[in-house]
PDB file of C-alpha atoms in Angstrom:
ATOM      1  CA  MET A   1      21.450  51.636 -14.349  1.00 48.00           C
ATOM      2  CA  LYS A   2      17.793  52.332 -13.603  1.00 53.00           C
ATOM      3  CA  ASN A   3      17.691  55.237 -16.081  1.00 57.00           C
ATOM      4  CA  ASN A   4      18.972  52.994 -18.892  1.00 69.00           C
ATOM      5  CA  ILE A   5      15.993  50.644 -18.695  1.00 71.00           C
ATOM      6  CA  GLU A   6      13.374  51.351 -21.354  1.00 75.00           C
ATOM      7  CA  PRO A   7       9.830  50.002 -20.914  1.00 78.00           C
ATOM      8  CA  TRP A   8       8.688  47.388 -23.408  1.00 79.00           C
ATOM      9  CA  ASP A   9      12.228  46.761 -24.645  1.00 76.00           C
ATOM     10  CA  TRP A  10      11.494  43.301 -26.049  1.00 75.00           C
ATOM     11  CA  GLN A  11      15.121  42.478 -26.749  1.00 73.00           C
ATOM     12  CA  ARG A  12      15.911  43.130 -23.078  1.00 71.00           C
ATOM     13  CA  ILE A  13      12.805  41.263 -21.912  1.00 73.00           C
ATOM     14  CA  LEU A  14      13.429  38.184 -24.054  1.00 73.00           C
ATOM     15  CA  LEU A  15      17.227  38.006 -24.218  1.00 67.00           C
ATOM     16  CA  GLY A  16      18.440  40.266 -21.422  1.00 72.00           C
ATOM     17  CA  GLU A  17      22.059  41.227 -22.046  1.00 72.00           C
ATOM     18  CA  THR A  18      22.821  37.917 -23.713  1.00 72.00           C
ATOM     19  CA  PRO A  19      23.967  38.070 -27.373  1.00 78.00           C
ATOM     20  CA  VAL A  20      21.734  36.288 -29.852  1.00 76.00           C
ATOM     21  CA  GLU A  21      24.679  34.093 -30.862  1.00 79.00           C
ATOM     22  CA  PHE A  22      24.800  32.661 -27.330  1.00 81.00           C
ATOM     23  CA  LEU A  23      21.438  30.951 -27.917  1.00 78.00           C
ATOM     24  CA  LEU A  24      23.148  28.434 -30.218  1.00 84.00           C
ATOM     25  CA  GLU A  25      25.783  27.860 -27.545  1.00 85.00           C
ATOM     26  CA  VAL A  26      23.030  27.272 -24.965  1.00 83.00           C
ATOM     27  CA  PHE A  27      21.534  24.685 -27.309  1.00 85.00           C
ATOM     28  CA  LEU A  28      24.863  22.849 -27.589  1.00 87.00           C
ATOM     29  CA  ARG A  29      25.531  23.124 -23.845  1.00 86.00           C
ATOM     30  CA  THR A  30      22.097  21.676 -23.107  1.00 84.00           C
ATOM     31  CA  ILE A  31      22.671  18.703 -25.392  1.00 87.00           C
ATOM     32  CA  VAL A  32      26.020  17.926 -23.741  1.00 88.00           C
ATOM     33  CA  MET A  33      24.691  18.329 -20.168  1.00 87.00           C
ATOM     34  CA  TYR A  34      21.522  16.373 -20.924  1.00 85.00           C
ATOM     35  CA  GLY A  35      23.521  13.492 -22.365  1.00 86.00           C
ATOM     36  CA  PHE A  36      25.910  13.430 -19.418  1.00 88.00           C
ATOM     37  CA  LEU A  37      23.000  13.634 -16.959  1.00 86.00           C
ATOM     38  CA  LEU A  38      21.475  10.519 -18.538  1.00 83.00           C
ATOM     39  CA  VAL A  39      24.782   8.723 -18.032  1.00 85.00           C
ATOM     40  CA  ILE A  40      24.869   9.814 -14.362  1.00 85.00           C
ATOM     41  CA  LEU A  41      21.289   8.644 -13.771  1.00 80.00           C
ATOM     42  CA  ARG A  42      22.100   5.318 -15.417  1.00 80.00           C
ATOM     43  CA  PHE A  43      25.020   4.743 -13.052  1.00 82.00           C
ATOM     44  CA  LEU A  44      22.991   5.766  -9.988  1.00 78.00           C
ATOM     45  CA  GLY A  45      21.179   2.430 -10.322  1.00 71.00           C
ATOM     46  CA  LYS A  46      17.607   1.196 -10.589  1.00 66.00           C
ATOM     47  CA  ARG A  47      14.841   2.353  -8.252  1.00 64.00           C
ATOM     48  CA  MET A  48      12.621  -0.155  -6.450  1.00 56.00           C
ATOM     49  CA  ASP A  49       9.024   0.611  -7.545  1.00 54.00           C
ATOM     50  CA  ALA A  50      10.322   3.982  -8.773  1.00 56.00           C
ATOM     51  CA  GLN A  51      10.437   5.215  -5.144  1.00 69.00           C
ATOM     52  CA  LEU A  52      13.110   7.703  -4.092  1.00 74.00           C
ATOM     53  CA  THR A  53      14.842   7.509  -0.733  1.00 75.00           C
ATOM     54  CA  ILE A  54      15.771  10.647   1.213  1.00 77.00           C
ATOM     55  CA  THR A  55      19.312  10.706  -0.174  1.00 81.00           C
ATOM     56  CA  GLU A  56      18.136  10.035  -3.727  1.00 81.00           C
ATOM     57  CA  PHE A  57      15.608  12.863  -3.488  1.00 82.00           C
ATOM     58  CA  ALA A  58      18.398  15.178  -2.310  1.00 83.00           C
ATOM     59  CA  VAL A  59      20.552  14.040  -5.234  1.00 85.00           C
ATOM     60  CA  MET A  60      17.773  14.815  -7.724  1.00 85.00           C
ATOM     61  CA  ILE A  61      17.502  18.351  -6.372  1.00 85.00           C
ATOM     62  CA  LEU A  62      21.282  18.748  -6.621  1.00 86.00           C
ATOM     63  CA  LEU A  63      21.311  17.473 -10.197  1.00 87.00           C
ATOM     64  CA  GLY A  64      18.757  20.084 -11.236  1.00 86.00           C
ATOM     65  CA  ALA A  65      20.744  22.852  -9.565  1.00 87.00           C
ATOM     66  CA  ILE A  66      24.051  21.701 -11.050  1.00 87.00           C
ATOM     67  CA  ILE A  67      23.089  21.326 -14.698  1.00 86.00           C
ATOM     68  CA  SER A  68      21.295  24.691 -14.959  1.00 85.00           C
ATOM     69  CA  VAL A  69      24.484  26.728 -14.429  1.00 83.00           C
ATOM     70  CA  PRO A  70      26.754  25.349 -17.195  1.00 83.00           C
ATOM     71  CA  MET A  71      23.831  25.305 -19.630  1.00 81.00           C
ATOM     72  CA  GLN A  72      22.939  28.982 -19.257  1.00 78.00           C
ATOM     73  CA  MET A  73      25.832  30.973 -17.772  1.00 79.00           C
ATOM     74  CA  GLN A  74      28.288  32.395 -20.274  1.00 76.00           C
ATOM     75  CA  ASP A  75      31.119  32.599 -17.759  1.00 77.00           C
ATOM     76  CA  LYS A  76      30.754  28.999 -16.548  1.00 80.00           C
ATOM     77  CA  GLY A  77      32.241  26.154 -18.543  1.00 83.00           C
ATOM     78  CA  ILE A  78      30.701  22.741 -19.159  1.00 86.00           C
ATOM     79  CA  VAL A  79      33.621  21.026 -17.408  1.00 87.00           C
ATOM     80  CA  LEU A  80      32.493  22.639 -14.147  1.00 83.00           C
ATOM     81  CA  GLY A  81      29.055  20.989 -14.423  1.00 85.00           C
ATOM     82  CA  VAL A  82      30.504  17.639 -15.528  1.00 88.00           C
ATOM     83  CA  THR A  83      32.856  17.646 -12.519  1.00 88.00           C
ATOM     84  CA  ALA A  84      30.032  18.473 -10.102  1.00 89.00           C
ATOM     85  CA  LEU A  85      27.790  15.748 -11.544  1.00 89.00           C
ATOM     86  CA  THR A  86      30.593  13.223 -11.270  1.00 90.00           C
ATOM     87  CA  CYS A  87      31.163  14.175  -7.630  1.00 90.00           C
ATOM     88  CA  VAL A  88      27.455  13.704  -6.884  1.00 88.00           C
ATOM     89  CA  LEU A  89      27.559  10.281  -8.579  1.00 89.00           C
ATOM     90  CA  LEU A  90      30.589   9.163  -6.551  1.00 90.00           C
ATOM     91  CA  PHE A  91      29.068  10.481  -3.332  1.00 88.00           C
ATOM     92  CA  GLN A  92      25.741   8.705  -3.887  1.00 87.00           C
ATOM     93  CA  ARG A  93      27.384   5.437  -4.905  1.00 88.00           C
ATOM     94  CA  GLY A  94      29.598   5.666  -1.824  1.00 90.00           C
ATOM     95  CA  ILE A  95      26.580   6.174   0.428  1.00 87.00           C
ATOM     96  CA  ASN A  96      24.830   3.186  -1.176  1.00 86.00           C
ATOM     97  CA  TRP A  97      27.917   1.017  -0.606  1.00 91.00           C
ATOM     98  CA  LEU A  98      28.078   2.059   3.059  1.00 90.00           C
ATOM     99  CA  THR A  99      24.372   1.347   3.615  1.00 88.00           C
ATOM    100  CA  VAL A 100      24.868  -2.214   2.355  1.00 89.00           C
ATOM    101  CA  LYS A 101      27.812  -2.700   4.704  1.00 91.00           C
ATOM    102  CA  ASN A 102      26.409  -0.967   7.798  1.00 90.00           C
ATOM    103  CA  GLN A 103      22.805  -1.039   9.049  1.00 89.00           C
ATOM    104  CA  ARG A 104      23.293   2.078  11.186  1.00 89.00           C
ATOM    105  CA  VAL A 105      24.412   4.101   8.163  1.00 86.00           C
ATOM    106  CA  GLU A 106      21.332   2.907   6.283  1.00 85.00           C
ATOM    107  CA  ASP A 107      19.033   3.933   9.139  1.00 85.00           C
ATOM    108  CA  VAL A 108      20.605   7.407   9.335  1.00 82.00           C
ATOM    109  CA  THR A 109      20.662   8.132   5.599  1.00 80.00           C
ATOM    110  CA  GLN A 110      17.566   6.293   4.371  1.00 80.00           C
ATOM    111  CA  GLY A 111      15.263   6.483   7.402  1.00 82.00           C
ATOM    112  CA  THR A 112      13.448   3.645   9.146  1.00 86.00           C
ATOM    113  CA  MET A 113      10.090   1.893   8.897  1.00 90.00           C
ATOM    114  CA  SER A 114       7.317   2.992  11.264  1.00 92.00           C
ATOM    115  CA  THR A 115       4.383   0.915  12.499  1.00 95.00           C
ATOM    116  CA  VAL A 116       1.399   3.276  12.359  1.00 95.00           C
ATOM    117  CA  ILE A 117      -1.463   0.809  13.048  1.00 96.00           C
ATOM    118  CA  LYS A 118      -1.538  -2.235  15.322  1.00 96.00           C
ATOM    119  CA  ASN A 119      -4.615  -4.436  15.568  1.00 94.00           C
ATOM    120  CA  GLY A 120      -6.913  -1.686  14.313  1.00 94.00           C
ATOM    121  CA  VAL A 121      -5.530   1.001  16.643  1.00 95.00           C
ATOM    122  CA  LEU A 122      -3.592   4.071  15.499  1.00 96.00           C
ATOM    123  CA  GLN A 123      -0.131   4.453  16.997  1.00 96.00           C
ATOM    124  CA  ILE A 124      -0.558   8.144  17.775  1.00 95.00           C
ATOM    125  CA  ASP A 125       2.893   8.703  19.303  1.00 95.00           C
ATOM    126  CA  GLU A 126       4.646   7.177  16.297  1.00 93.00           C
ATOM    127  CA  MET A 127       2.510   9.164  13.857  1.00 93.00           C
ATOM    128  CA  GLN A 128       3.406  12.366  15.686  1.00 93.00           C
ATOM    129  CA  ARG A 129       7.082  11.435  15.613  1.00 91.00           C
ATOM    130  CA  ILE A 130       7.106  11.039  11.837  1.00 89.00           C
ATOM    131  CA  ALA A 131       4.667  13.943  11.255  1.00 90.00           C
ATOM    132  CA  LEU A 132       2.017  11.766   9.594  1.00 90.00           C
ATOM    133  CA  SER A 133      -1.488  13.192   9.865  1.00 92.00           C
ATOM    134  CA  LYS A 134      -4.560  11.024  10.286  1.00 93.00           C
ATOM    135  CA  GLN A 135      -6.185  12.565   7.232  1.00 91.00           C
ATOM    136  CA  ASN A 136      -3.260  11.611   4.986  1.00 92.00           C
ATOM    137  CA  LEU A 137      -3.178   8.109   6.447  1.00 94.00           C
ATOM    138  CA  PHE A 138      -6.934   7.634   6.033  1.00 94.00           C
ATOM    139  CA  ALA A 139      -6.750   8.854   2.431  1.00 92.00           C
ATOM    140  CA  GLU A 140      -4.090   6.244   1.632  1.00 93.00           C
ATOM    141  CA  LEU A 141      -6.161   3.517   3.288  1.00 94.00           C
ATOM    142  CA  ARG A 142      -9.278   4.492   1.341  1.00 91.00           C
ATOM    143  CA  LYS A 143      -7.254   4.204  -1.863  1.00 92.00           C
ATOM    144  CA  LYS A 144      -6.598   0.597  -0.857  1.00 92.00           C
ATOM    145  CA  LYS A 145     -10.391   0.126  -0.404  1.00 89.00           C
ATOM    146  CA  ILE A 146     -10.091  -0.092   3.365  1.00 91.00           C
ATOM    147  CA  PHE A 147     -12.938   1.736   5.118  1.00 88.00           C
ATOM    148  CA  ASN A 148     -12.556   0.542   8.695  1.00 89.00           C
ATOM    149  CA  LEU A 149      -9.535   0.397  11.028  1.00 94.00           C
ATOM    150  CA  GLY A 150     -10.767  -2.981  12.275  1.00 91.00           C
ATOM    151  CA  GLN A 151      -9.738  -4.483   8.915  1.00 92.00           C
ATOM    152  CA  ILE A 152      -6.073  -3.772   9.638  1.00 95.00           C
ATOM    153  CA  LYS A 153      -3.737  -6.024  11.607  1.00 95.00           C
ATOM    154  CA  ARG A 154      -0.599  -4.015  10.838  1.00 96.00           C
ATOM    155  CA  ALA A 155       0.184  -0.955   8.736  1.00 95.00           C
ATOM    156  CA  TYR A 156       3.793  -0.004   8.054  1.00 96.00           C
ATOM    157  CA  PHE A 157       4.921   3.381   6.769  1.00 92.00           C
ATOM    158  CA  GLU A 158       8.117   2.524   4.919  1.00 89.00           C
ATOM    159  CA  ALA A 159      11.202   4.745   4.848  1.00 84.00           C
ATOM    160  CA  CYS A 160      10.620   5.474   1.143  1.00 80.00           C
ATOM    161  CA  GLY A 161       7.077   6.742   1.788  1.00 82.00           C
ATOM    162  CA  LEU A 162       5.090   3.639   0.840  1.00 87.00           C
ATOM    163  CA  LEU A 163       2.268   2.408   3.070  1.00 92.00           C
ATOM    164  CA  ASN A 164       2.049  -1.375   3.372  1.00 94.00           C
ATOM    165  CA  VAL A 165      -1.030  -2.875   4.999  1.00 95.00           C
ATOM    166  CA  TYR A 166      -1.709  -6.383   6.322  1.00 96.00           C
ATOM    167  CA  GLU A 167      -5.399  -7.032   6.815  1.00 94.00           C
ATOM    168  CA  GLU A 168      -7.186  -9.178   9.386  1.00 92.00           C
ATOM    169  CA  LYS A 169      -8.490 -12.525   8.149  1.00 90.00           C
ATOM    170  CA  ASN A 170     -11.790 -12.098   9.992  1.00 88.00           C
ATOM    171  CA  LYS A 171     -13.998  -9.031   9.970  1.00 83.00           C
ATOM    172  CA  LYS A 172     -13.704  -6.908  13.105  1.00 89.00           C
ATOM    173  CA  PRO A 173     -15.411  -3.679  14.196  1.00 90.00           C
ATOM    174  CA  GLY A 174     -13.383  -0.506  14.016  1.00 91.00           C
ATOM    175  CA  LEU A 175     -13.336   3.219  13.423  1.00 91.00           C
ATOM    176  CA  SER A 176     -14.868   4.303  10.116  1.00 87.00           C
ATOM    177  CA  LEU A 177     -12.399   5.826   7.641  1.00 88.00           C
ATOM    178  CA  LEU A 178     -15.115   7.408   5.532  1.00 82.00           C
ATOM    179  CA  PRO A 179     -15.357  11.214   5.459  1.00 78.00           C
ATOM    180  CA  HIS A 180     -17.783  12.875   7.857  1.00 71.00           C
ATOM    181  CA  GLY A 181     -21.316  13.150   6.516  1.00 63.00           C
ATOM    182  CA  GLU A 182     -21.105   9.988   4.393  1.00 62.00           C
ATOM    183  CA  ASN A 183     -23.658   8.038   6.435  1.00 57.00           C
ATOM    184  CA  LYS A 184     -25.381   6.665   3.342  1.00 58.00           C
ATOM    185  CA  LEU A 185     -22.080   5.362   2.013  1.00 59.00           C
ATOM    186  CA  VAL A 186     -21.479   3.510   5.296  1.00 60.00           C
ATOM    187  CA  GLU A 187     -24.629   1.498   4.600  1.00 57.00           C
ATOM    188  CA  VAL A 188     -23.189   0.483   1.211  1.00 55.00           C
ATOM    189  CA  VAL A 189     -19.630  -0.535   2.154  1.00 57.00           C
ATOM    190  CA  ALA A 190     -20.111  -1.593   5.796  1.00 59.00           C
ATOM    191  CA  THR A 191     -22.546  -2.171   8.649  1.00 71.00           C
ATOM    192  CA  VAL A 192     -22.706  -0.496  12.050  1.00 69.00           C
ATOM    193  CA  ASP A 193     -21.859  -2.653  15.074  1.00 64.00           C
ATOM    194  CA  SER A 194     -24.459  -1.376  17.513  1.00 64.00           C
ATOM    195  CA  GLY A 195     -22.661  -2.915  20.485  1.00 80.00           C
ATOM    196  CA  LYS A 196     -19.244  -1.329  19.909  1.00 88.00           C
ATOM    197  CA  MET A 197     -17.837   2.193  19.976  1.00 90.00           C
ATOM    198  CA  SER A 198     -14.561   3.445  18.482  1.00 91.00           C
ATOM    199  CA  CYS A 199     -12.334   6.159  19.895  1.00 92.00           C
ATOM    200  CA  ILE A 200     -12.234   8.938  17.299  1.00 92.00           C
ATOM    201  CA  ASN A 201      -8.664   9.825  18.245  1.00 93.00           C
ATOM    202  CA  CYS A 202      -6.953   6.415  18.050  1.00 94.00           C
ATOM    203  CA  GLY A 203      -9.572   3.879  16.867  1.00 93.00           C
ATOM    204  CA  PHE A 204      -9.549   1.791  20.043  1.00 93.00           C
ATOM    205  CA  VAL A 205     -12.744  -0.291  20.187  1.00 92.00           C
ATOM    206  CA  SER A 206     -14.741  -0.605  23.393  1.00 89.00           C
ATOM    207  CA  SER A 207     -18.243  -1.595  24.425  1.00 86.00           C
ATOM    208  CA  LYS A 208     -21.074   0.870  24.155  1.00 83.00           C
ATOM    209  CA  ASP A 209     -21.250   0.997  27.958  1.00 78.00           C
ATOM    210  CA  ASP A 210     -17.926   2.875  27.952  1.00 71.00           C
ATOM    211  CA  HIS A 211     -19.352   5.704  25.843  1.00 73.00           C
ATOM    212  CA  GLY A 212     -18.519   8.999  27.550  1.00 76.00           C
ATOM    213  CA  LYS A 213     -15.597   7.558  29.486  1.00 87.00           C
ATOM    214  CA  ASN A 214     -11.940   8.152  28.704  1.00 91.00           C
ATOM    215  CA  CYS A 215     -10.384   5.874  26.089  1.00 91.00           C
ATOM    216  CA  ASP A 216      -8.273   3.172  27.759  1.00 90.00           C
ATOM    217  CA  ASN A 217      -5.640   3.558  25.037  1.00 92.00           C
ATOM    218  CA  CYS A 218      -5.164   7.311  24.541  1.00 92.00           C
ATOM    219  CA  GLY A 219      -7.380   8.992  27.133  1.00 90.00           C
ATOM    220  CA  ALA A 220      -9.618  10.812  24.647  1.00 90.00           C
ATOM    221  CA  ARG A 221     -13.370  11.121  25.313  1.00 89.00           C
ATOM    222  CA  GLU A 222     -14.826  11.323  21.795  1.00 90.00           C
ATOM    223  CA  TRP A 223     -16.462   8.158  20.471  1.00 90.00           C
ATOM    224  CA  ALA A 224     -18.224   7.008  17.295  1.00 86.00           C
ATOM    225  CA  GLU A 225     -20.121   3.876  16.413  1.00 84.00           C
ATOM    226  CA  ALA A 226     -17.810   1.130  15.186  1.00 86.00           C
ATOM    227  CA  ILE A 227     -18.447  -0.334  11.743  1.00 85.00           C
ATOM    228  CA  ILE A 228     -17.692  -3.708  10.197  1.00 82.00           C
TER     229      ILE A 228
END
């Protein structure tokens, strides 16, 4: 087989061993599969805020894998792809029905909400459990124009990947969320509380007298000036 390959054989490079006539068939197959895929997506139901759950994300990957075969493979019929798409639709609708009926099924298939910040303090154990890094969390908070952990009463990382934040009514000192080296920006968006220090690891706020001691919340020893 290797000896039969000629370099710069453009027909082989562009078409492979596929007859030119099959290109028209691919066009027709694509139209049929695309139309049926739209029907499947319509019956899957509406998305809340266009967010995909774990099972819906898995379904989207399956849909892409399923429709590619009957569109391009000469030896695979369209009925095969239509059947597979229908099975995926029935499976997903069945899962959705079960999640409405049973909370445990919903928790297993969709995931659960995680509280990642309480009263301005990072919930390190929970963040480790869900593999959420501080840098990703801080980036999301900065997008919401939050520059200080003390502003946050509760932050919930929803099962669908959204971050919902409930802010404190009164200003409180907390760990700065600004990138390192942005001291000038701190002066613009906040003020330094000279009497308070924040644990760099978890954001726990303590008096300046505790600087150098272990954090009462997480045991870390690194501190930074709290900002308001």
